[in-house]
Short mmCIF file of C-alpha atoms in Angstrom, two decimals:
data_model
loop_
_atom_site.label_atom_id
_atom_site.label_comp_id
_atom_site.label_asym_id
_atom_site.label_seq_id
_atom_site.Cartn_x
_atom_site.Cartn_y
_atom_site.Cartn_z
CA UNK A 1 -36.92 51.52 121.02
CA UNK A 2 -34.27 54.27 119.66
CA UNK A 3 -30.73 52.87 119.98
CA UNK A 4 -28.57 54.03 122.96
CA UNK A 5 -26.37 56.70 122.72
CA UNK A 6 -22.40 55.73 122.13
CA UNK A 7 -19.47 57.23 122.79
CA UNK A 8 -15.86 56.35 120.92
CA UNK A 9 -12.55 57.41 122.21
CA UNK A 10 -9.08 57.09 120.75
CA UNK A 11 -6.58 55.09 122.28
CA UNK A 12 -3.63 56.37 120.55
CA UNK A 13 -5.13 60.12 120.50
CA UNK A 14 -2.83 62.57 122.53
CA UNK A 15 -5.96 63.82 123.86
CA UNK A 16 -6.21 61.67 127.45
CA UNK A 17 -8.82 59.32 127.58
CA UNK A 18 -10.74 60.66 130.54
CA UNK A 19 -10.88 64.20 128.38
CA UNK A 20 -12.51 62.01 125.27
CA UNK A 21 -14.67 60.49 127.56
CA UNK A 22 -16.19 63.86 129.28
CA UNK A 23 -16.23 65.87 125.57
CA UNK A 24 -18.09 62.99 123.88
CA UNK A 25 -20.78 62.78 127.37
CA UNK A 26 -21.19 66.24 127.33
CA UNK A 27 -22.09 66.60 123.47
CA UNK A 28 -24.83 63.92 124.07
CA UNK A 29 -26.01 65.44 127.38
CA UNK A 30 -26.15 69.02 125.18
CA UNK A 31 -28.04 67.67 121.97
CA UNK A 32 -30.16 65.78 124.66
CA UNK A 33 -29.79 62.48 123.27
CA UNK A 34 -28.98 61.45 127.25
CA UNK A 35 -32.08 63.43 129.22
CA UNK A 36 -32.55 63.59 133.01
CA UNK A 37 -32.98 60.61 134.79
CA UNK A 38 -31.10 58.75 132.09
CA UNK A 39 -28.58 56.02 134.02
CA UNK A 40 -24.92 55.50 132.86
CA UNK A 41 -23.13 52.49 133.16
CA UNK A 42 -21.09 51.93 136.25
CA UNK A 43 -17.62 53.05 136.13
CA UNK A 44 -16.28 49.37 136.04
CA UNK A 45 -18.79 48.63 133.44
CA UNK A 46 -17.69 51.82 130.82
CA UNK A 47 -14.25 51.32 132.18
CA UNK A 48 -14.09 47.57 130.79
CA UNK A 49 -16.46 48.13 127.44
CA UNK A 50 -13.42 50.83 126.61
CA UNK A 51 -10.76 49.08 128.06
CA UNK A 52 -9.42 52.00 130.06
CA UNK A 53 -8.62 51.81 133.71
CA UNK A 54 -11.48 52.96 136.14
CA UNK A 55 -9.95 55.89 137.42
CA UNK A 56 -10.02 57.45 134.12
CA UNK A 57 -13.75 56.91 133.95
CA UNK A 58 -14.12 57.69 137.45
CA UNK A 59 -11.92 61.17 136.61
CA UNK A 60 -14.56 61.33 133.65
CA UNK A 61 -17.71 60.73 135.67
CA UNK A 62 -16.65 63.25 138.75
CA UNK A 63 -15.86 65.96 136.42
CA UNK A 64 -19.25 65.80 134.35
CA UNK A 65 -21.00 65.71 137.88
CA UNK A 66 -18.81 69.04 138.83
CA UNK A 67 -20.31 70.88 135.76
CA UNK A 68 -24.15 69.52 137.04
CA UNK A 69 -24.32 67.52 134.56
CA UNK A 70 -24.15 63.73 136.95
CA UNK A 71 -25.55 62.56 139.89
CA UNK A 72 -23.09 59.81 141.42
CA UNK A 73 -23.99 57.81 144.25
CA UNK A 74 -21.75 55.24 145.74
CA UNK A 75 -23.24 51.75 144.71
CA UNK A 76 -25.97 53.40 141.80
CA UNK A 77 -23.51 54.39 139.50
CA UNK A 78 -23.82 57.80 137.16
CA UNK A 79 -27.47 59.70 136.87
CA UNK A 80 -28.01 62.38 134.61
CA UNK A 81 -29.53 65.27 136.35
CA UNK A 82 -31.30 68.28 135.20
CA UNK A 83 -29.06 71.25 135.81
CA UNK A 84 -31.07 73.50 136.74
CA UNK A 85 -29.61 77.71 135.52
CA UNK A 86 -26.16 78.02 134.45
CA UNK A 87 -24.27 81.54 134.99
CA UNK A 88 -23.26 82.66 131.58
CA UNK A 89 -19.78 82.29 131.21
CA UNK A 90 -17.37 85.47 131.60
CA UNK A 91 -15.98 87.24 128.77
CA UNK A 92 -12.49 86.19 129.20
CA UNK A 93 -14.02 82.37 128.54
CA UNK A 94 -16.40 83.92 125.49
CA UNK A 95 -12.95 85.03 123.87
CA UNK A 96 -11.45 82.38 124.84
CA UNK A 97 -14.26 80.13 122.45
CA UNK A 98 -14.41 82.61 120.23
CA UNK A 99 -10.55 82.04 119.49
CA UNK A 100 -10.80 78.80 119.05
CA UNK A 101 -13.35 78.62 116.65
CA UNK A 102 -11.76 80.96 114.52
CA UNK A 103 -8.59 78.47 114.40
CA UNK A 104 -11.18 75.45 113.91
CA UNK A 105 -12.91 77.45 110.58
CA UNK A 106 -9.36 78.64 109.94
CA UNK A 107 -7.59 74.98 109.44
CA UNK A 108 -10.68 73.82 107.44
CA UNK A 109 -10.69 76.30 104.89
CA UNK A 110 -7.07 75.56 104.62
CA UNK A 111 -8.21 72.33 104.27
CA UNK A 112 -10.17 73.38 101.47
CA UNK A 113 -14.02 73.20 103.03
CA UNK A 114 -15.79 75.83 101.25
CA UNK A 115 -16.99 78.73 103.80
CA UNK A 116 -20.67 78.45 103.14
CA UNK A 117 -20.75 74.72 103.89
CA UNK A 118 -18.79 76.05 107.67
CA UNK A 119 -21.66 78.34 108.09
CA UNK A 120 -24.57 75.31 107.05
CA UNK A 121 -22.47 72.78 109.36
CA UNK A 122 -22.51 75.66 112.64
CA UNK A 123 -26.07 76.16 111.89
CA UNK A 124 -27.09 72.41 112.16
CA UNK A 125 -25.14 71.72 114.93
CA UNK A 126 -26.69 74.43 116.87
CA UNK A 127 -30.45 74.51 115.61
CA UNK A 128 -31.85 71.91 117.74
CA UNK A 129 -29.63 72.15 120.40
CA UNK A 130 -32.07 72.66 124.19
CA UNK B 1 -4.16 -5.89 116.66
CA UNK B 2 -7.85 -5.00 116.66
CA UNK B 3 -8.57 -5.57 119.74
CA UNK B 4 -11.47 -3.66 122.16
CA UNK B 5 -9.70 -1.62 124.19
CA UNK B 6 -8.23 -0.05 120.46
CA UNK B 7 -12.27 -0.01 119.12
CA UNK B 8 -12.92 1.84 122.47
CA UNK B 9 -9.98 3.79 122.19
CA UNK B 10 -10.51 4.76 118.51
CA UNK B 11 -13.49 7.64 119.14
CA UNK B 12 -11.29 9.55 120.94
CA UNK B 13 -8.39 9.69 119.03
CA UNK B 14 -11.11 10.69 115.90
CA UNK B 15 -12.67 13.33 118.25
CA UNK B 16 -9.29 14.72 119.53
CA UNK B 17 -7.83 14.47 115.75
CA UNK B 18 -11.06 16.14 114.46
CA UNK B 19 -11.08 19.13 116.77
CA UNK B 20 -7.27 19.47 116.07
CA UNK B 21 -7.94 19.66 112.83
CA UNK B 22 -10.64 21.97 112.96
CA UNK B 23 -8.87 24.73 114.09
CA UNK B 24 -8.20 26.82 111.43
CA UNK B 25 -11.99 27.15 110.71
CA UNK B 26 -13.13 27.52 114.04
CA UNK B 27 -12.32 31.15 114.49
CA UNK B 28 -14.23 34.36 114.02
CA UNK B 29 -13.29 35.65 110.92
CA UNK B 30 -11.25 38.40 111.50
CA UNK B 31 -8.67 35.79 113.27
CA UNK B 32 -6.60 32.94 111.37
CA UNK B 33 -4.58 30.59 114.10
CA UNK B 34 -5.27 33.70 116.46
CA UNK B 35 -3.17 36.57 114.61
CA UNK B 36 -5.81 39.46 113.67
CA UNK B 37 -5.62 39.01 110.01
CA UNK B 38 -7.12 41.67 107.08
CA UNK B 39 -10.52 41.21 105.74
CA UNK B 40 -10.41 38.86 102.85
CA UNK B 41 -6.77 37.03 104.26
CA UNK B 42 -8.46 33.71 105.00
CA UNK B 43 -10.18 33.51 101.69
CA UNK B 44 -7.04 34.42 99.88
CA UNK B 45 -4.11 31.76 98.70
CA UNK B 46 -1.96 33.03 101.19
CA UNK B 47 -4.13 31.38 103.62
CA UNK B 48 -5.47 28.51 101.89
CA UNK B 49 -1.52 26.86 101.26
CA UNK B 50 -0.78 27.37 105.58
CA UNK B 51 -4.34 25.95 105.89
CA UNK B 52 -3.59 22.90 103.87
CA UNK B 53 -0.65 22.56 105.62
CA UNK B 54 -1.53 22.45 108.54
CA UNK B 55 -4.27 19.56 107.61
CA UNK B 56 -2.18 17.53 105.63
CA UNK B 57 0.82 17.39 108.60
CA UNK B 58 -2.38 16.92 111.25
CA UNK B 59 -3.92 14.10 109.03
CA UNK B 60 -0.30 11.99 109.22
CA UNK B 61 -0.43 12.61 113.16
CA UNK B 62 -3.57 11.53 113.38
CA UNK B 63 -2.72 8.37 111.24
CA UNK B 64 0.25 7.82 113.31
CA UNK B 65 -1.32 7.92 116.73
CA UNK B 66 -3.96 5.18 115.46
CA UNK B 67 -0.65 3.10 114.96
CA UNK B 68 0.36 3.73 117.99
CA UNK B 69 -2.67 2.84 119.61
CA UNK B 70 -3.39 -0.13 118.02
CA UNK B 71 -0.04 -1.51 119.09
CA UNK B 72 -0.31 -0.46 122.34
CA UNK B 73 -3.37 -1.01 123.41
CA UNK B 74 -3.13 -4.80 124.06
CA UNK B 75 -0.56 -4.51 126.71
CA UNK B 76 -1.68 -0.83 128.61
CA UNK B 77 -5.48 -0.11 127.49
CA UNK B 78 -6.31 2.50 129.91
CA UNK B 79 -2.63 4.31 128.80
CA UNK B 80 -4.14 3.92 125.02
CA UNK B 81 -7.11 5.89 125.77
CA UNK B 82 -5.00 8.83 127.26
CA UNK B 83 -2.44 8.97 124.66
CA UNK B 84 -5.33 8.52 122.11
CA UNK B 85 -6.75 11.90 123.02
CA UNK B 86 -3.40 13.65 124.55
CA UNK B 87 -1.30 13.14 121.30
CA UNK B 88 -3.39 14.60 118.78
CA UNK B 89 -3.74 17.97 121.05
CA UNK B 90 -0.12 18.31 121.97
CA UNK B 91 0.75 17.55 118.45
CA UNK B 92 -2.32 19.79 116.78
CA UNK B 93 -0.86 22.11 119.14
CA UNK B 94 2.77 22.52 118.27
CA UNK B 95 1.50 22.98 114.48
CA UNK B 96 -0.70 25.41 114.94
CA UNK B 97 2.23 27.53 116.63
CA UNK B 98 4.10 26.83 113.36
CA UNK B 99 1.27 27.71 111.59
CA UNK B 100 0.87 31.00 113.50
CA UNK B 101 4.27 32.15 113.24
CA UNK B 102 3.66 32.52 108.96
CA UNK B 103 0.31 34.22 109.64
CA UNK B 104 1.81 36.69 111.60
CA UNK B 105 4.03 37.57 108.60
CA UNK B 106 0.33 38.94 107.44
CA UNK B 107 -1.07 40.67 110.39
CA UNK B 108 -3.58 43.43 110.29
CA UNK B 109 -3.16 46.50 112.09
CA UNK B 110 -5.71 47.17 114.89
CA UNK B 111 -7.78 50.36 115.21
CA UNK B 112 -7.33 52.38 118.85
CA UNK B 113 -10.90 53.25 118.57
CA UNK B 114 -13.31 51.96 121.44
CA UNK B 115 -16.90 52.43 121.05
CA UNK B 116 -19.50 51.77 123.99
CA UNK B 117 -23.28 52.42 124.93
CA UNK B 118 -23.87 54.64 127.33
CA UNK B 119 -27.05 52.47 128.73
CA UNK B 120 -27.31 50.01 131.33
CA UNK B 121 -29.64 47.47 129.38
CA UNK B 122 -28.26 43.97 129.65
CA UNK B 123 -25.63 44.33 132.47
CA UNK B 124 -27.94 42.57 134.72
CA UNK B 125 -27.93 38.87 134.50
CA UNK B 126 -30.82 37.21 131.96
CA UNK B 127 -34.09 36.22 133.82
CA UNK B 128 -33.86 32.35 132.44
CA UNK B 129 -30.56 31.93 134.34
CA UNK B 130 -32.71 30.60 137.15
CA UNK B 131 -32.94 27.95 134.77
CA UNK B 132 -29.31 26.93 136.22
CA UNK B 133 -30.96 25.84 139.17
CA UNK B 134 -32.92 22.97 138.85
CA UNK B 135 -30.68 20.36 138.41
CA UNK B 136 -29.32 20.99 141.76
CA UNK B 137 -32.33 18.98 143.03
CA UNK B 138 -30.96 15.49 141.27
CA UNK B 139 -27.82 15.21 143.19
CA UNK B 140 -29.95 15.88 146.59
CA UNK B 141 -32.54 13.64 145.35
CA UNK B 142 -30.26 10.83 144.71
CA UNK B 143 -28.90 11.61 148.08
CA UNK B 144 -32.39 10.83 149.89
CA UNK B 145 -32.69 7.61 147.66
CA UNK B 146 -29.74 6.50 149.13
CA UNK B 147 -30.13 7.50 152.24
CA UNK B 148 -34.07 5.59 152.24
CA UNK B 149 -32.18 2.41 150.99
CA UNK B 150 -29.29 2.49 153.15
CA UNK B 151 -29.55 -0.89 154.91
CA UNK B 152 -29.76 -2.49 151.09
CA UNK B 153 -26.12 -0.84 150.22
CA UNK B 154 -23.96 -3.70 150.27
CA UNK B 155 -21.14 -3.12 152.95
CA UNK B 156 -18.36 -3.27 149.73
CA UNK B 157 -19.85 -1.61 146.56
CA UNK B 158 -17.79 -0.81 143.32
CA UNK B 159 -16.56 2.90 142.51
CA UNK B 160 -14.44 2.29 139.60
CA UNK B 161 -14.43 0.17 136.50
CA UNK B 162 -11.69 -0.69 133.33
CA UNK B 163 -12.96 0.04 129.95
CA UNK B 164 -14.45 -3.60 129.77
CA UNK B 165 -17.14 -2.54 132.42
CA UNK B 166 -14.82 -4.84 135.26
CA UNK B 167 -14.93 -3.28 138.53
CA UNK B 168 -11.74 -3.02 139.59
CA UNK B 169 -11.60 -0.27 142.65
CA UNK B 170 -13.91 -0.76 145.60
CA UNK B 171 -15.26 1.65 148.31
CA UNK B 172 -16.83 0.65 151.76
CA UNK B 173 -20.34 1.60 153.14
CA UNK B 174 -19.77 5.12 154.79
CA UNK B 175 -21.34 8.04 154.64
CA UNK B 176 -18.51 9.80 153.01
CA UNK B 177 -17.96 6.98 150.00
CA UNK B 178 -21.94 6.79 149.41
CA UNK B 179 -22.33 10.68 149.02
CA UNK B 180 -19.09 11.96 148.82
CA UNK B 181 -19.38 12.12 144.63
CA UNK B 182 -23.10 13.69 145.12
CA UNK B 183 -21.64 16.24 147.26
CA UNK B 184 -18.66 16.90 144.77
CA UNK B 185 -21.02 17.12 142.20
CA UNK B 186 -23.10 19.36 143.18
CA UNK B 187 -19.74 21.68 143.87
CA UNK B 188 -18.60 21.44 140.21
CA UNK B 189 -22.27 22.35 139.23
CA UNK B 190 -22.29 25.16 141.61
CA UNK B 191 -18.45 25.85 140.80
CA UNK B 192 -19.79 26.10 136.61
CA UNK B 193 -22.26 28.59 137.81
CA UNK B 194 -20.44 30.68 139.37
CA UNK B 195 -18.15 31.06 136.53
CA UNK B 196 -21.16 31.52 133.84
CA UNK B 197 -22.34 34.36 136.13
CA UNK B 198 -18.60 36.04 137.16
CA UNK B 199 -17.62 35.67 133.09
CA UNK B 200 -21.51 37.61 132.39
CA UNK B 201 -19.94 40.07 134.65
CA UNK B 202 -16.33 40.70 133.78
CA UNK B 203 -16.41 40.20 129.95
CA UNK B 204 -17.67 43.42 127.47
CA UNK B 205 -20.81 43.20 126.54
CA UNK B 206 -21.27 40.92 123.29
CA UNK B 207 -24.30 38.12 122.40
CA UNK B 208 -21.66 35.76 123.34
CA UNK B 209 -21.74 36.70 126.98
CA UNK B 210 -25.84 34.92 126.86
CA UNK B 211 -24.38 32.10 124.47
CA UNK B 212 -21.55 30.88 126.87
CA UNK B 213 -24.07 31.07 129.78
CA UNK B 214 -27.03 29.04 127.96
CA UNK B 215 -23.99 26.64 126.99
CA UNK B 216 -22.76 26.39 130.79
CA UNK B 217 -26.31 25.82 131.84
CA UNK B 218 -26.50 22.95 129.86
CA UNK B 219 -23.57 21.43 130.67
CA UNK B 220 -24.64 21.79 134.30
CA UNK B 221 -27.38 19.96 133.08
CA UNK B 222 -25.66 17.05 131.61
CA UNK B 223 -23.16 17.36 135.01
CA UNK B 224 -26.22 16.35 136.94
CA UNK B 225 -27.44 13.55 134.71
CA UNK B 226 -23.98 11.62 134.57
CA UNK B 227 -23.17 12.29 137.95
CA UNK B 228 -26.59 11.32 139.73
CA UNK B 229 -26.21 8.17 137.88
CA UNK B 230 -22.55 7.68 139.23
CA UNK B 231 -23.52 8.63 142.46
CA UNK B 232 -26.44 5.49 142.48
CA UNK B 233 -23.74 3.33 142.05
CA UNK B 234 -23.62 2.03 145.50
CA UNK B 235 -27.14 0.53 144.63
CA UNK B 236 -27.71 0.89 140.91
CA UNK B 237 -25.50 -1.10 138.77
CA UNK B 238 -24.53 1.58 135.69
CA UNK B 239 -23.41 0.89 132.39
CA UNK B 240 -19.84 2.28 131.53
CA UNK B 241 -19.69 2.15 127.84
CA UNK B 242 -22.98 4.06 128.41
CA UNK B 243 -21.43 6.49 130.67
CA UNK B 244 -18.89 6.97 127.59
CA UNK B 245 -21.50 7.42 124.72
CA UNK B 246 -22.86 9.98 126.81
CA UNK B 247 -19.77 11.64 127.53
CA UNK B 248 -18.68 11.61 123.70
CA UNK B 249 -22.18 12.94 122.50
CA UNK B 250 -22.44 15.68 124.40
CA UNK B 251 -19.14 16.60 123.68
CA UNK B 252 -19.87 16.72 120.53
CA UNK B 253 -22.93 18.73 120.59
CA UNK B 254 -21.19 21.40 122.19
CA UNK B 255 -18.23 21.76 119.78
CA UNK B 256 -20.97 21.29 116.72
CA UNK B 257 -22.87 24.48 118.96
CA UNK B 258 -19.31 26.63 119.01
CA UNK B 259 -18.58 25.91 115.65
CA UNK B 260 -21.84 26.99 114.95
CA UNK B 261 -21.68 30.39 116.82
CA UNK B 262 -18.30 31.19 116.28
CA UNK B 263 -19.17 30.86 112.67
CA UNK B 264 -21.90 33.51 112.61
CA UNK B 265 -21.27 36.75 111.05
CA UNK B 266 -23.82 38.21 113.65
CA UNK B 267 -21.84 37.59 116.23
CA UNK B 268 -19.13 40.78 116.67
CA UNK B 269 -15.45 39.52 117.91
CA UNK B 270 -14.06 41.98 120.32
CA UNK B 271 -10.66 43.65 119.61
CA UNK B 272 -7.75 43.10 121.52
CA UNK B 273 -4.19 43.64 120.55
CA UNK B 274 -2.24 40.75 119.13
CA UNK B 275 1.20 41.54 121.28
CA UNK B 276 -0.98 40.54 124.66
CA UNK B 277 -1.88 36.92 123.70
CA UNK B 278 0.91 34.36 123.96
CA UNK B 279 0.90 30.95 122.14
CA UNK B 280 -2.59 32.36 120.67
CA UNK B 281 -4.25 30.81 123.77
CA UNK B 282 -3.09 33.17 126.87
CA UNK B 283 -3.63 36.65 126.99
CA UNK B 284 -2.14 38.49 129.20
CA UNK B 285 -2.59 42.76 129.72
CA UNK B 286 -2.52 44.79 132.71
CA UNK B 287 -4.21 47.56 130.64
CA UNK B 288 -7.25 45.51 130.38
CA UNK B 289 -10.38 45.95 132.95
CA UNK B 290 -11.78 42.85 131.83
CA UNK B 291 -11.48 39.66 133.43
CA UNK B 292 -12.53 37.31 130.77
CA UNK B 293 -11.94 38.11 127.01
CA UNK B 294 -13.38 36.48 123.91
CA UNK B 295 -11.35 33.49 122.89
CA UNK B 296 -9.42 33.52 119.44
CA UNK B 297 -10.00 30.15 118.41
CA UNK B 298 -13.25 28.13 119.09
CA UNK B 299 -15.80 29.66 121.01
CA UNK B 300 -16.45 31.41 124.15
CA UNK B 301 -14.24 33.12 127.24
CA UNK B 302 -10.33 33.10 128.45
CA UNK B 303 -9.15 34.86 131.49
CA UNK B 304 -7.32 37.98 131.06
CA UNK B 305 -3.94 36.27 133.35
CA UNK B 306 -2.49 39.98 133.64
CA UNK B 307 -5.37 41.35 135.65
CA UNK B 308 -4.86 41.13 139.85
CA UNK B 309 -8.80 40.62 139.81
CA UNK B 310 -8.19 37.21 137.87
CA UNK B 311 -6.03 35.78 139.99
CA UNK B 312 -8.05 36.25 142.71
CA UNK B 313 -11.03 34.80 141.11
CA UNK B 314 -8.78 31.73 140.30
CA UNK B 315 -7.16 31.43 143.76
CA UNK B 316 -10.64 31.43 145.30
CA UNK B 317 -11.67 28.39 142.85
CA UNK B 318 -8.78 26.13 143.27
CA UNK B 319 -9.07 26.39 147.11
CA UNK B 320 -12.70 25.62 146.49
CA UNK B 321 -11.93 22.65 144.53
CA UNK B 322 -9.06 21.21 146.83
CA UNK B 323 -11.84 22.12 149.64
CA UNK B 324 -14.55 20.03 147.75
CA UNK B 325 -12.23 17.37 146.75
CA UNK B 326 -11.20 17.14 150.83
CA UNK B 327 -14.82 16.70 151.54
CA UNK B 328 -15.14 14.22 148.94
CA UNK B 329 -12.90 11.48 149.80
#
């Protein structure tokens, strides 16, 4: 039986928890590693395993399902639900991506990652990907 | 100065002094007298000259308190038997807090990272906790016995006994003395459950969740074994020294079991920040969802005293037990 699928958050990141929590989700929910009909813990349960307070996994959880991504039912926790077709997203949002990429490849060649290892990591990430 | 009551008294004093002493060992090892320590502290010399100590200073309490005992024990026996276990804790106690206060000189940051599984596998209870219920039936059982040989229950019966096996407290034939300790049994049984089952619930998931529940099913086990016996007493005539032996065996077994578990490199210790546990026994944070945390020395759960769900939890079981105790008498 393949292992679960984790998620890890940082408690001292400036990034809020309940943002962590939704990124991580939605990068296993893209690569598929958590498929339709897969079921989440509860809120209490994620809520204690990373010692956060519900409401930030609750925040998490209702955002997820507001992108189609999460079924919640009072009582049956989180579902993950096929989403069915997904409007492209506008050009202002493309260049708003695109900028940000371009500041992500820009700190790690300052950081001295060679370009054509950027280029094999973007490829990998993507190839695969549903 | 040998007399019995110091023989009988003697075994509990060793047990009390032993666990006492124990301490240092009988922690995961990321933990040394509950301060989050680096890898590689407790092996270090560091470590080894608070450890010794610790021992030595526990050793000449111990040796002390069998003094003590011995010359008390002639004149208040029963007084003997509580000091023999008390002292060595209180005392074991107040040198472990010396102890901790150097360690924390030495403490190890700990990581903000929190990892979980996004799956729902093992948040339901274990199928063989049904196994918790079948000694529920020897309380009930002893119940109907008595109840069949009611006429043949003397109209005075014994319900408590000195260390000698004496009887010395009496109880008359009524319904309420004759299953009064049957019915408080089966609470605490029931009462153990319910805490094996809320701590499976409000703790993270960790293989010690299913330890501490196998270990409370046992001890509901041994609950119903010593106390059906107790409860015959109105027509069985019991054996206290065996009563004792019993007592003193199983507590062993379960401390050799926790020593055991909390010794195993398999089993993970959860993090939780040093600044929320107090006297390295009480941990107390608001920030915490979980009612019941991994302890930091010996084996098994605390309650997390600065959640509002605990105290709930706990106000519901001491109203139970004062409710239970009620019934009892």
């Amino acid at each position: 039986m393949p292992p679960a699928p984790r998620i890890r958050i940082d408690l001292s990141s400036p990034v809020p928890a309940y943002r962590q929590i939704v990124d991580c989700v939605r990068v296993l929910l893209v690569e598929g590693a958590l498929t339709p009909g897969s079921q989440l813990p509860s809120v209490r349960r994620l809520a204690m395993e990373l010692g956060v307070h519900h409401n930030t996994v609750g925040e998490a959880y209702r955002e997820l399902a507001g992108e189609g991504w999460l079924d919640l039912r009072h009582g049956r926790g989180a579902t993950v639900v096929s989403r069915g077709a997904v409007p492209s997203a506008s050009p202002e949002r493309l260049q708003d991506y695109r900028n940000r990429l371009r500041n992500l490849i820009a700190k790690m060649r300052s950081e001295g990652v060679p370009l054509a290892k950027i280029a094999a990591e973007l490829r990998s990430l993507t190839e695969g990907l549903k | 100065m040998m007399n019995s009551d110091f023989l009988i008294a003697l075994p509990f004093l060793a047990f009390s002094g032993a666990l006492m002493f124990l301490v240092p060992q009988f922690s995961p090892r990321r933990y040394f007298f509950a301060i989050t320590v680096p890898a590689g502290f407790r092996s270090g010399n560091e470590a080894r000259a608070i450890a010794r100590r610790y021992h030595w200073e526990m050793a000449i309490i111990v040796a002390c308190c069998a003094a003590l005992a011995a010359l008390l024990s002639n004149r208040w026996p029963d007084l003997t038997v509580m000091m023999a276990v008390l002292l060595p804790l209180l005392s074991g106690f107040v040198l472990f807090l010396m102890a901790r206060s150097k360690v924390k000189l030495h403490a190890a940051a700990i990581s903000d990272v929190r990892e979980a599984e996004l799956t729902v596998e093992g948040d339901e209870l274990p199928r063989w906790t049904v196994w918790a219920l079948p000694p529920f039936a020897a309380p009930v059982a002893a119940a109907a016995y008595l109840a069949r040989h009611w006429n043949q229950i003397p109209q005075k019966f014994p319900t408590h006994f000195d260390l000698q096996g004496n009887a010395n407290g009496w109880s008359t034939r009524s319904p309420q003395s004759v299953y009064g300790l049957l019915a408080l049994a089966a609470g605490i049984m029931a009462f153990i459950l319910l805490i094996g089952v809320g701590m499976y619930y409000g703790a993270r998931r960790a293989p010690q969740r299913a330890a501490v529940l196998k270990m409370l099913i046992v001890t509901i086990y041994f609950l119903a074994l010593i106390f059906t016996q107790v409860g015959l007493l109105p027509l069985v005539q019991i054996s206290t020294l065996w009563i004792l032996v019993l007592g003193v065996a199983f507590s062993i077994v379960i401390v050799a079991w926790s020593f055991k578990l909390v010794t195993d490199p398999r089993m993970p210790s959860e993090v939780t920040p040093d600044e929320y546990w107090y006297l390295g026994a009480i941990y107390c944070n608001r920030h915490d969802p979980a009612i019941f945390v991994q302890k930091r020395v010996g084996f098994g759960y605390t309650l997390n005293v600065g959640n509002n769900l605990t105290w709930l939890l706990v106000g519901g079981f001491v109203a139970g037990m004062i409710g239970l105790v009620s019934l009892a008498k």
